[in-house]
């Protein structure tokens, strides 16, 4: 968005951004009202419309993707926390995987080093860090399951491994996007961190992956919310006495 | 420990505490957090 533009083109770009804001606010209201499918459909439709409109107009290339990414993040996180204790467990499960992966990938990568994971996108990341992060992400997930009185299983470990891989892919995606845009940090809202996206990129990707997997399972009768699906996969047939709405 | 790392640690702990509190209470608190993350990603997350 840094290239010189005519005032008319700039005005049109601002109008499109304002339309994007209107969509995001509408999606936020729908999410707050727990109308998750409607919120997701709205952002998907708006993203598609932005893509079609932007083919011949001065719309930033990332605009449609930003709408979809932000909308999916909002809906997936809110939907996952639904379902009382099961929702709390599922949200903690995702936090455990993503945060353990993120923290331990950094320390294992620093301690072991070795071949770079994607030097053209993120020069600091190594294969050893990715593997270490995945290992501790899975361990944290199984540990949480055991602490809840569940039965850690191969399926649950595979699920945690997928979520860990997706969170690292989300991290790389954000790094690639920043490089494409020539930005070092995506914002300075959180002191000491690269930006909002740096803190939530892995979480957003993992939450959406969990949401989609559980939603598919729900279609086959595995539960009536994301939380109850993960409860079943964790061998937690009876809800433990944990607070949380 | 470098100043940047210390700052990263402190803000990370504060952020985690806020997120976990909203997660624990659920309901409107977590819905607001989700909506806030979505809107922040849309506004601040992009160059």
PDB file of C-alpha atoms in Angstrom:
ATOM      1  CA  UNK A   1       0.000   0.000   0.000  1.00  0.00           C
ATOM      2  CA  UNK A   2       3.017   2.227  -0.104  1.00  0.00           C
ATOM      3  CA  UNK A   3       3.063   2.831  -3.850  1.00  0.00           C
ATOM      4  CA  UNK A   4       1.861   6.217  -5.124  1.00  0.00           C
ATOM      5  CA  UNK A   5      -1.786   6.336  -6.119  1.00  0.00           C
ATOM      6  CA  UNK A   6      -4.194   8.881  -7.516  1.00  0.00           C
ATOM      7  CA  UNK A   7      -6.581  10.510  -4.995  1.00  0.00           C
ATOM      8  CA  UNK A   8      -9.514   8.704  -6.630  1.00  0.00           C
ATOM      9  CA  UNK A   9      -7.821   5.317  -6.320  1.00  0.00           C
ATOM     10  CA  UNK A  10      -6.860   6.066  -2.724  1.00  0.00           C
ATOM     11  CA  UNK A  11     -10.448   7.096  -1.952  1.00  0.00           C
ATOM     12  CA  UNK A  12     -11.723   3.866  -3.421  1.00  0.00           C
ATOM     13  CA  UNK A  13      -9.238   1.862  -1.346  1.00  0.00           C
ATOM     14  CA  UNK A  14     -10.404   3.677   1.813  1.00  0.00           C
ATOM     15  CA  UNK A  15     -14.031   2.899   0.941  1.00  0.00           C
ATOM     16  CA  UNK A  16     -13.167  -0.771   0.571  1.00  0.00           C
ATOM     17  CA  UNK A  17     -11.371  -0.757   3.934  1.00  0.00           C
ATOM     18  CA  UNK A  18     -14.413   0.851   5.581  1.00  0.00           C
ATOM     19  CA  UNK A  19     -16.614  -1.829   4.001  1.00  0.00           C
ATOM     20  CA  UNK A  20     -14.247  -4.409   5.480  1.00  0.00           C
ATOM     21  CA  UNK A  21     -14.655  -2.817   8.891  1.00  0.00           C
ATOM     22  CA  UNK A  22     -18.445  -2.954   8.524  1.00  0.00           C
ATOM     23  CA  UNK A  23     -18.226  -6.664   7.707  1.00  0.00           C
ATOM     24  CA  UNK A  24     -15.949  -7.318  10.690  1.00  0.00           C
ATOM     25  CA  UNK A  25     -18.263  -5.448  13.074  1.00  0.00           C
ATOM     26  CA  UNK A  26     -21.283  -7.345  11.737  1.00  0.00           C
ATOM     27  CA  UNK A  27     -19.374 -10.627  12.129  1.00  0.00           C
ATOM     28  CA  UNK A  28     -18.386  -9.596  15.656  1.00  0.00           C
ATOM     29  CA  UNK A  29     -22.020  -8.949  16.576  1.00  0.00           C
ATOM     30  CA  UNK A  30     -23.070 -12.317  15.119  1.00  0.00           C
ATOM     31  CA  UNK A  31     -20.247 -14.020  17.035  1.00  0.00           C
ATOM     32  CA  UNK A  32     -21.277 -12.295  20.252  1.00  0.00           C
ATOM     33  CA  UNK A  33     -24.823 -13.545  19.655  1.00  0.00           C
ATOM     34  CA  UNK A  34     -23.303 -17.040  19.200  1.00  0.00           C
ATOM     35  CA  UNK A  35     -24.485 -17.228  15.577  1.00  0.00           C
ATOM     36  CA  UNK A  36     -21.162 -18.773  14.521  1.00  0.00           C
ATOM     37  CA  UNK A  37     -22.203 -20.288  11.185  1.00  0.00           C
ATOM     38  CA  UNK A  38     -23.731 -16.975  10.083  1.00  0.00           C
ATOM     39  CA  UNK A  39     -20.591 -15.044  11.146  1.00  0.00           C
ATOM     40  CA  UNK A  40     -18.339 -17.456   9.270  1.00  0.00           C
ATOM     41  CA  UNK A  41     -20.523 -17.395   6.152  1.00  0.00           C
ATOM     42  CA  UNK A  42     -20.545 -13.593   6.212  1.00  0.00           C
ATOM     43  CA  UNK A  43     -16.739 -13.356   6.310  1.00  0.00           C
ATOM     44  CA  UNK A  44     -16.349 -16.050   3.626  1.00  0.00           C
ATOM     45  CA  UNK A  45     -18.845 -14.251   1.358  1.00  0.00           C
ATOM     46  CA  UNK A  46     -17.220 -10.848   1.993  1.00  0.00           C
ATOM     47  CA  UNK A  47     -13.769 -12.303   1.346  1.00  0.00           C
ATOM     48  CA  UNK A  48     -14.935 -13.807  -1.947  1.00  0.00           C
ATOM     49  CA  UNK A  49     -16.604 -10.523  -2.898  1.00  0.00           C
ATOM     50  CA  UNK A  50     -13.406  -8.603  -2.079  1.00  0.00           C
ATOM     51  CA  UNK A  51     -11.406 -10.996  -4.244  1.00  0.00           C
ATOM     52  CA  UNK A  52     -13.776 -10.662  -7.212  1.00  0.00           C
ATOM     53  CA  UNK A  53     -14.071  -6.881  -6.805  1.00  0.00           C
ATOM     54  CA  UNK A  54     -10.321  -6.495  -6.319  1.00  0.00           C
ATOM     55  CA  UNK A  55      -9.369  -8.095  -9.651  1.00  0.00           C
ATOM     56  CA  UNK A  56      -9.904  -4.807 -11.470  1.00  0.00           C
ATOM     57  CA  UNK A  57      -9.798  -2.358  -8.557  1.00  0.00           C
ATOM     58  CA  UNK A  58      -7.069  -0.962  -6.304  1.00  0.00           C
ATOM     59  CA  UNK A  59      -7.833  -3.282  -3.389  1.00  0.00           C
ATOM     60  CA  UNK A  60      -4.755  -4.481  -1.443  1.00  0.00           C
ATOM     61  CA  UNK A  61      -3.913  -8.078  -2.331  1.00  0.00           C
ATOM     62  CA  UNK A  62      -4.195  -9.156   1.307  1.00  0.00           C
ATOM     63  CA  UNK A  63      -7.604  -7.626   1.963  1.00  0.00           C
ATOM     64  CA  UNK A  64      -9.857 -10.629   1.213  1.00  0.00           C
ATOM     65  CA  UNK A  65      -7.483 -12.943   3.072  1.00  0.00           C
ATOM     66  CA  UNK A  66      -7.400 -10.596   6.072  1.00  0.00           C
ATOM     67  CA  UNK A  67     -11.187 -10.620   6.286  1.00  0.00           C
ATOM     68  CA  UNK A  68     -11.298 -14.399   6.153  1.00  0.00           C
ATOM     69  CA  UNK A  69      -8.387 -14.871   8.556  1.00  0.00           C
ATOM     70  CA  UNK A  70      -9.708 -12.446  11.182  1.00  0.00           C
ATOM     71  CA  UNK A  71     -13.283 -13.714  10.864  1.00  0.00           C
ATOM     72  CA  UNK A  72     -12.217 -17.352  11.125  1.00  0.00           C
ATOM     73  CA  UNK A  73     -10.091 -16.540  14.184  1.00  0.00           C
ATOM     74  CA  UNK A  74     -12.986 -14.842  15.921  1.00  0.00           C
ATOM     75  CA  UNK A  75     -15.570 -17.541  15.163  1.00  0.00           C
ATOM     76  CA  UNK A  76     -13.305 -20.535  15.852  1.00  0.00           C
ATOM     77  CA  UNK A  77     -12.140 -19.261  19.252  1.00  0.00           C
ATOM     78  CA  UNK A  78     -15.647 -18.327  20.384  1.00  0.00           C
ATOM     79  CA  UNK A  79     -17.164 -21.609  19.171  1.00  0.00           C
ATOM     80  CA  UNK A  80     -14.497 -23.726  20.852  1.00  0.00           C
ATOM     81  CA  UNK A  81     -15.188 -22.235  24.290  1.00  0.00           C
ATOM     82  CA  UNK A  82     -18.895 -23.134  24.087  1.00  0.00           C
ATOM     83  CA  UNK A  83     -20.171 -26.153  25.987  1.00  0.00           C
ATOM     84  CA  UNK A  84     -19.342 -25.450  29.644  1.00  0.00           C
ATOM     85  CA  UNK A  85     -16.565 -27.587  31.140  1.00  0.00           C
ATOM     86  CA  UNK A  86     -15.941 -29.358  27.826  1.00  0.00           C
ATOM     87  CA  UNK A  87     -15.370 -25.994  26.131  1.00  0.00           C
ATOM     88  CA  UNK A  88     -12.996 -24.923  28.894  1.00  0.00           C
ATOM     89  CA  UNK A  89     -11.036 -28.171  28.503  1.00  0.00           C
ATOM     90  CA  UNK A  90     -10.856 -27.794  24.725  1.00  0.00           C
ATOM     91  CA  UNK A  91      -9.665 -24.184  24.930  1.00  0.00           C
ATOM     92  CA  UNK A  92      -7.007 -25.129  27.498  1.00  0.00           C
ATOM     93  CA  UNK A  93      -6.015 -28.075  25.272  1.00  0.00           C
ATOM     94  CA  UNK A  94      -5.348 -25.731  22.350  1.00  0.00           C
ATOM     95  CA  UNK A  95      -3.491 -23.228  24.562  1.00  0.00           C
ATOM     96  CA  UNK A  96      -1.353 -26.056  25.979  1.00  0.00           C
ATOM     97  CA  UNK A  97      -0.392 -27.311  22.515  1.00  0.00           C
ATOM     98  CA  UNK A  98       0.221 -23.892  20.937  1.00  0.00           C
ATOM     99  CA  UNK A  99       2.038 -22.253  23.841  1.00  0.00           C
ATOM    100  CA  UNK A 100       4.226 -25.311  24.556  1.00  0.00           C
ATOM    101  CA  UNK A 101       5.060 -25.604  20.869  1.00  0.00           C
ATOM    102  CA  UNK A 102       5.896 -21.897  20.597  1.00  0.00           C
ATOM    103  CA  UNK A 103       8.026 -21.684  23.752  1.00  0.00           C
ATOM    104  CA  UNK A 104       9.836 -25.002  23.418  1.00  0.00           C
ATOM    105  CA  UNK A 105      10.524 -24.596  19.691  1.00  0.00           C
ATOM    106  CA  UNK A 106      12.437 -21.442  20.617  1.00  0.00           C
ATOM    107  CA  UNK A 107      14.482 -23.045  23.400  1.00  0.00           C
ATOM    108  CA  UNK A 108      15.108 -26.401  21.681  1.00  0.00           C
ATOM    109  CA  UNK A 109      16.073 -24.629  18.470  1.00  0.00           C
ATOM    110  CA  UNK A 110      18.517 -22.427  20.368  1.00  0.00           C
ATOM    111  CA  UNK A 111      19.977 -25.361  22.299  1.00  0.00           C
ATOM    112  CA  UNK A 112      20.378 -27.800  19.405  1.00  0.00           C
ATOM    113  CA  UNK A 113      20.459 -25.626  16.290  1.00  0.00           C
ATOM    114  CA  UNK A 114      20.984 -27.466  13.004  1.00  0.00           C
ATOM    115  CA  UNK A 115      19.412 -27.127   9.567  1.00  0.00           C
ATOM    116  CA  UNK A 116      17.056 -24.207   8.990  1.00  0.00           C
ATOM    117  CA  UNK A 117      13.355 -24.903   8.571  1.00  0.00           C
ATOM    118  CA  UNK A 118      12.542 -22.183   6.039  1.00  0.00           C
ATOM    119  CA  UNK A 119      15.519 -19.832   5.706  1.00  0.00           C
ATOM    120  CA  UNK A 120      13.913 -17.677   3.035  1.00  0.00           C
ATOM    121  CA  UNK A 121      10.850 -17.021   5.213  1.00  0.00           C
ATOM    122  CA  UNK A 122      12.060 -17.143   8.814  1.00  0.00           C
ATOM    123  CA  UNK A 123      15.866 -17.475   9.165  1.00  0.00           C
ATOM    124  CA  UNK A 124      15.755 -18.190  12.919  1.00  0.00           C
ATOM    125  CA  UNK A 125      13.618 -21.337  12.796  1.00  0.00           C
ATOM    126  CA  UNK A 126      15.266 -24.768  12.718  1.00  0.00           C
ATOM    127  CA  UNK A 127      14.048 -28.323  12.133  1.00  0.00           C
ATOM    128  CA  UNK A 128      15.221 -29.248  15.619  1.00  0.00           C
ATOM    129  CA  UNK A 129      13.118 -26.436  17.099  1.00  0.00           C
ATOM    130  CA  UNK A 130      10.076 -27.525  15.105  1.00  0.00           C
ATOM    131  CA  UNK A 131      10.474 -31.144  16.230  1.00  0.00           C
ATOM    132  CA  UNK A 132      11.136 -30.129  19.842  1.00  0.00           C
ATOM    133  CA  UNK A 133       8.145 -27.800  19.844  1.00  0.00           C
ATOM    134  CA  UNK A 134       5.914 -30.558  18.442  1.00  0.00           C
ATOM    135  CA  UNK A 135       7.181 -33.044  21.023  1.00  0.00           C
ATOM    136  CA  UNK A 136       6.464 -30.741  23.958  1.00  0.00           C
ATOM    137  CA  UNK A 137       3.145 -29.645  22.421  1.00  0.00           C
ATOM    138  CA  UNK A 138       1.992 -33.268  22.327  1.00  0.00           C
ATOM    139  CA  UNK A 139       3.348 -33.883  25.836  1.00  0.00           C
ATOM    140  CA  UNK A 140       1.466 -30.850  27.204  1.00  0.00           C
ATOM    141  CA  UNK A 141      -1.782 -32.005  25.563  1.00  0.00           C
ATOM    142  CA  UNK A 142      -1.470 -35.531  26.949  1.00  0.00           C
ATOM    143  CA  UNK A 143      -0.534 -34.102  30.342  1.00  0.00           C
ATOM    144  CA  UNK A 144      -3.658 -31.945  30.383  1.00  0.00           C
ATOM    145  CA  UNK A 145      -5.797 -34.938  29.400  1.00  0.00           C
ATOM    146  CA  UNK A 146      -4.301 -36.993  32.235  1.00  0.00           C
ATOM    147  CA  UNK A 147      -4.781 -34.123  34.703  1.00  0.00           C
ATOM    148  CA  UNK A 148      -8.473 -34.050  33.749  1.00  0.00           C
ATOM    149  CA  UNK A 149      -8.743 -37.766  34.455  1.00  0.00           C
ATOM    150  CA  UNK A 150      -8.968 -38.723  30.789  1.00  0.00           C
ATOM    151  CA  UNK A 151      -7.209 -41.454  28.856  1.00  0.00           C
ATOM    152  CA  UNK A 152      -4.305 -40.155  26.728  1.00  0.00           C
ATOM    153  CA  UNK A 153      -4.403 -42.129  23.500  1.00  0.00           C
ATOM    154  CA  UNK A 154      -2.620 -42.375  20.155  1.00  0.00           C
ATOM    155  CA  UNK A 155      -5.511 -40.528  18.490  1.00  0.00           C
ATOM    156  CA  UNK A 156      -5.240 -37.672  20.978  1.00  0.00           C
ATOM    157  CA  UNK A 157      -1.455 -37.534  20.463  1.00  0.00           C
ATOM    158  CA  UNK A 158      -1.980 -37.411  16.690  1.00  0.00           C
ATOM    159  CA  UNK A 159      -4.536 -34.636  17.122  1.00  0.00           C
ATOM    160  CA  UNK A 160      -2.082 -32.636  19.252  1.00  0.00           C
ATOM    161  CA  UNK A 161       0.660 -33.287  16.686  1.00  0.00           C
ATOM    162  CA  UNK A 162      -1.556 -31.964  13.888  1.00  0.00           C
ATOM    163  CA  UNK A 163      -2.465 -28.879  15.933  1.00  0.00           C
ATOM    164  CA  UNK A 164       1.217 -28.271  16.736  1.00  0.00           C
ATOM    165  CA  UNK A 165       2.166 -28.573  13.046  1.00  0.00           C
ATOM    166  CA  UNK A 166      -0.692 -26.280  12.032  1.00  0.00           C
ATOM    167  CA  UNK A 167       0.312 -23.682  14.630  1.00  0.00           C
ATOM    168  CA  UNK A 168       3.899 -23.716  13.307  1.00  0.00           C
ATOM    169  CA  UNK A 169       2.594 -23.458   9.747  1.00  0.00           C
ATOM    170  CA  UNK A 170       0.473 -20.471  10.839  1.00  0.00           C
ATOM    171  CA  UNK A 171       3.587 -18.899  12.315  1.00  0.00           C
ATOM    172  CA  UNK A 172       5.475 -19.395   9.038  1.00  0.00           C
ATOM    173  CA  UNK A 173       2.520 -18.092   7.024  1.00  0.00           C
ATOM    174  CA  UNK A 174       2.535 -14.864   9.008  1.00  0.00           C
ATOM    175  CA  UNK A 175       6.327 -14.529   8.568  1.00  0.00           C
ATOM    176  CA  UNK A 176       5.942 -15.052   4.811  1.00  0.00           C
ATOM    177  CA  UNK A 177       3.208 -12.447   4.672  1.00  0.00           C
ATOM    178  CA  UNK A 178       5.316  -9.915   6.575  1.00  0.00           C
ATOM    179  CA  UNK A 179       8.211 -10.503   4.178  1.00  0.00           C
ATOM    180  CA  UNK A 180       5.934 -10.127   1.191  1.00  0.00           C
ATOM    181  CA  UNK A 181       4.753  -6.789   2.583  1.00  0.00           C
ATOM    182  CA  UNK A 182       8.252  -5.726   3.592  1.00  0.00           C
ATOM    183  CA  UNK A 183       7.261  -5.265   7.241  1.00  0.00           C
ATOM    184  CA  UNK A 184       9.517  -6.262  10.142  1.00  0.00           C
ATOM    185  CA  UNK A 185       6.871  -6.286  12.859  1.00  0.00           C
ATOM    186  CA  UNK A 186       3.175  -6.542  12.139  1.00  0.00           C
ATOM    187  CA  UNK A 187       2.396  -4.009  14.881  1.00  0.00           C
ATOM    188  CA  UNK A 188       3.774  -2.694  18.186  1.00  0.00           C
ATOM    189  CA  UNK A 189       0.699  -3.134  20.353  1.00  0.00           C
ATOM    190  CA  UNK A 190       2.289  -5.731  22.665  1.00  0.00           C
ATOM    191  CA  UNK A 191       5.654  -4.595  24.130  1.00  0.00           C
ATOM    192  CA  UNK A 192       8.587  -6.877  23.309  1.00  0.00           C
ATOM    193  CA  UNK A 193       6.633  -8.886  20.776  1.00  0.00           C
ATOM    194  CA  UNK A 194       6.651  -8.626  17.015  1.00  0.00           C
ATOM    195  CA  UNK A 195       3.009  -7.635  16.967  1.00  0.00           C
ATOM    196  CA  UNK A 196      -0.495  -8.894  17.523  1.00  0.00           C
ATOM    197  CA  UNK A 197      -0.132 -11.386  14.689  1.00  0.00           C
ATOM    198  CA  UNK A 198       3.101 -12.743  16.182  1.00  0.00           C
ATOM    199  CA  UNK A 199       1.231 -13.639  19.373  1.00  0.00           C
ATOM    200  CA  UNK A 200      -1.894 -15.080  17.821  1.00  0.00           C
ATOM    201  CA  UNK A 201      -0.791 -16.517  14.458  1.00  0.00           C
ATOM    202  CA  UNK A 202      -0.236 -20.064  15.726  1.00  0.00           C
ATOM    203  CA  UNK A 203      -3.258 -19.909  18.032  1.00  0.00           C
ATOM    204  CA  UNK A 204      -5.574 -18.721  15.279  1.00  0.00           C
ATOM    205  CA  UNK A 205      -4.425 -21.438  12.873  1.00  0.00           C
ATOM    206  CA  UNK A 206      -4.661 -24.202  15.495  1.00  0.00           C
ATOM    207  CA  UNK A 207      -8.061 -23.017  16.771  1.00  0.00           C
ATOM    208  CA  UNK A 208      -9.487 -22.987  13.252  1.00  0.00           C
ATOM    209  CA  UNK A 209      -8.037 -26.454  12.531  1.00  0.00           C
ATOM    210  CA  UNK A 210      -9.556 -27.799  15.763  1.00  0.00           C
ATOM    211  CA  UNK A 211     -12.877 -26.147  14.944  1.00  0.00           C
ATOM    212  CA  UNK A 212     -12.973 -27.673  11.442  1.00  0.00           C
ATOM    213  CA  UNK A 213     -11.952 -31.163  12.601  1.00  0.00           C
ATOM    214  CA  UNK A 214     -14.484 -31.174  15.434  1.00  0.00           C
ATOM    215  CA  UNK A 215     -17.180 -29.699  13.185  1.00  0.00           C
ATOM    216  CA  UNK A 216     -16.643 -32.526  10.678  1.00  0.00           C
ATOM    217  CA  UNK A 217     -16.844 -35.025  13.552  1.00  0.00           C
ATOM    218  CA  UNK A 218     -20.053 -33.357  14.755  1.00  0.00           C
ATOM    219  CA  UNK A 219     -21.602 -34.006  11.333  1.00  0.00           C
ATOM    220  CA  UNK A 220     -21.089 -37.720  12.057  1.00  0.00           C
ATOM    221  CA  UNK A 221     -22.708 -37.441  15.474  1.00  0.00           C
ATOM    222  CA  UNK A 222     -19.545 -37.286  17.592  1.00  0.00           C
ATOM    223  CA  UNK A 223     -20.998 -34.544  19.801  1.00  0.00           C
ATOM    224  CA  UNK A 224     -23.042 -31.356  19.858  1.00  0.00           C
ATOM    225  CA  UNK A 225     -20.166 -28.906  20.355  1.00  0.00           C
ATOM    226  CA  UNK A 226     -16.426 -28.748  19.702  1.00  0.00           C
ATOM    227  CA  UNK A 227     -15.835 -29.317  23.410  1.00  0.00           C
ATOM    228  CA  UNK A 228     -17.933 -32.463  23.668  1.00  0.00           C
ATOM    229  CA  UNK A 229     -16.145 -33.928  20.634  1.00  0.00           C
ATOM    230  CA  UNK A 230     -12.732 -33.437  22.243  1.00  0.00           C
ATOM    231  CA  UNK A 231     -14.109 -34.712  25.550  1.00  0.00           C
ATOM    232  CA  UNK A 232     -15.061 -37.943  23.792  1.00  0.00           C
ATOM    233  CA  UNK A 233     -11.691 -38.222  22.030  1.00  0.00           C
ATOM    234  CA  UNK A 234     -10.002 -37.722  25.413  1.00  0.00           C
ATOM    235  CA  UNK A 235     -11.939 -40.555  27.003  1.00  0.00           C
ATOM    236  CA  UNK A 236     -13.802 -38.110  29.231  1.00  0.00           C
ATOM    237  CA  UNK A 237     -17.302 -39.560  29.157  1.00  0.00           C
ATOM    238  CA  UNK A 238     -18.395 -37.897  32.385  1.00  0.00           C
ATOM    239  CA  UNK A 239     -17.875 -34.189  32.862  1.00  0.00           C
ATOM    240  CA  UNK A 240     -15.498 -33.556  35.763  1.00  0.00           C
ATOM    241  CA  UNK A 241     -16.402 -31.005  38.390  1.00  0.00           C
ATOM    242  CA  UNK A 242     -14.711 -28.010  36.808  1.00  0.00           C
ATOM    243  CA  UNK A 243     -16.106 -24.531  36.965  1.00  0.00           C
ATOM    244  CA  UNK A 244     -16.603 -22.328  33.951  1.00  0.00           C
ATOM    245  CA  UNK A 245     -19.643 -21.368  31.982  1.00  0.00           C
TER     246      UNK A 245
ATOM    247  CA  UNK B   1      18.789 -11.188  30.453  1.00  0.00           C
ATOM    248  CA  UNK B   2      18.351  -8.607  27.737  1.00  0.00           C
ATOM    249  CA  UNK B   3      15.842  -5.774  28.064  1.00  0.00           C
ATOM    250  CA  UNK B   4      13.890  -7.008  25.043  1.00  0.00           C
ATOM    251  CA  UNK B   5      13.604 -10.549  26.419  1.00  0.00           C
ATOM    252  CA  UNK B   6      12.552  -9.241  29.846  1.00  0.00           C
ATOM    253  CA  UNK B   7       9.878  -7.061  28.248  1.00  0.00           C
ATOM    254  CA  UNK B   8       8.722 -10.018  26.156  1.00  0.00           C
ATOM    255  CA  UNK B   9       8.488 -12.225  29.249  1.00  0.00           C
ATOM    256  CA  UNK B  10       6.546  -9.687  31.326  1.00  0.00           C
ATOM    257  CA  UNK B  11       4.060  -8.797  28.601  1.00  0.00           C
ATOM    258  CA  UNK B  12       3.705 -12.492  27.751  1.00  0.00           C
ATOM    259  CA  UNK B  13       2.838 -13.384  31.352  1.00  0.00           C
ATOM    260  CA  UNK B  14       0.334 -10.507  31.620  1.00  0.00           C
ATOM    261  CA  UNK B  15      -1.243 -11.477  28.304  1.00  0.00           C
ATOM    262  CA  UNK B  16      -1.453 -15.151  29.307  1.00  0.00           C
ATOM    263  CA  UNK B  17      -3.024 -14.238  32.665  1.00  0.00           C
ATOM    264  CA  UNK B  18      -5.655 -12.073  30.972  1.00  0.00           C
ATOM    265  CA  UNK B  19      -6.440 -14.740  28.380  1.00  0.00           C
ATOM    266  CA  UNK B  20      -6.642 -17.521  30.983  1.00  0.00           C
ATOM    267  CA  UNK B  21      -8.931 -15.422  33.193  1.00  0.00           C
ATOM    268  CA  UNK B  22     -11.327 -14.806  30.301  1.00  0.00           C
ATOM    269  CA  UNK B  23     -11.083 -18.496  29.378  1.00  0.00           C
ATOM    270  CA  UNK B  24     -11.925 -19.581  32.922  1.00  0.00           C
ATOM    271  CA  UNK B  25     -15.026 -17.388  33.145  1.00  0.00           C
ATOM    272  CA  UNK B  26     -16.136 -18.141  29.576  1.00  0.00           C
ATOM    273  CA  UNK B  27     -19.461 -16.684  28.450  1.00  0.00           C
ATOM    274  CA  UNK B  28     -19.450 -13.006  27.561  1.00  0.00           C
ATOM    275  CA  UNK B  29     -15.857 -12.538  28.766  1.00  0.00           C
ATOM    276  CA  UNK B  30     -14.479 -15.070  26.307  1.00  0.00           C
ATOM    277  CA  UNK B  31     -16.799 -13.943  23.511  1.00  0.00           C
ATOM    278  CA  UNK B  32     -15.432 -10.417  23.995  1.00  0.00           C
ATOM    279  CA  UNK B  33     -11.870 -11.783  23.924  1.00  0.00           C
ATOM    280  CA  UNK B  34     -12.564 -13.674  20.683  1.00  0.00           C
ATOM    281  CA  UNK B  35     -14.162 -10.634  19.078  1.00  0.00           C
ATOM    282  CA  UNK B  36     -11.253  -8.474  20.286  1.00  0.00           C
ATOM    283  CA  UNK B  37      -8.672 -10.853  18.791  1.00  0.00           C
ATOM    284  CA  UNK B  38     -10.541 -10.924  15.487  1.00  0.00           C
ATOM    285  CA  UNK B  39     -10.773  -7.152  15.268  1.00  0.00           C
ATOM    286  CA  UNK B  40      -7.126  -6.688  16.353  1.00  0.00           C
ATOM    287  CA  UNK B  41      -5.964  -9.162  13.724  1.00  0.00           C
ATOM    288  CA  UNK B  42      -7.947  -7.262  11.110  1.00  0.00           C
ATOM    289  CA  UNK B  43      -6.724  -3.804  12.139  1.00  0.00           C
ATOM    290  CA  UNK B  44      -3.238  -4.233  13.617  1.00  0.00           C
ATOM    291  CA  UNK B  45      -2.153  -7.505  12.218  1.00  0.00           C
ATOM    292  CA  UNK B  46      -1.571  -6.298   8.725  1.00  0.00           C
ATOM    293  CA  UNK B  47       0.905  -3.818   7.361  1.00  0.00           C
TER     294      UNK B  47
END
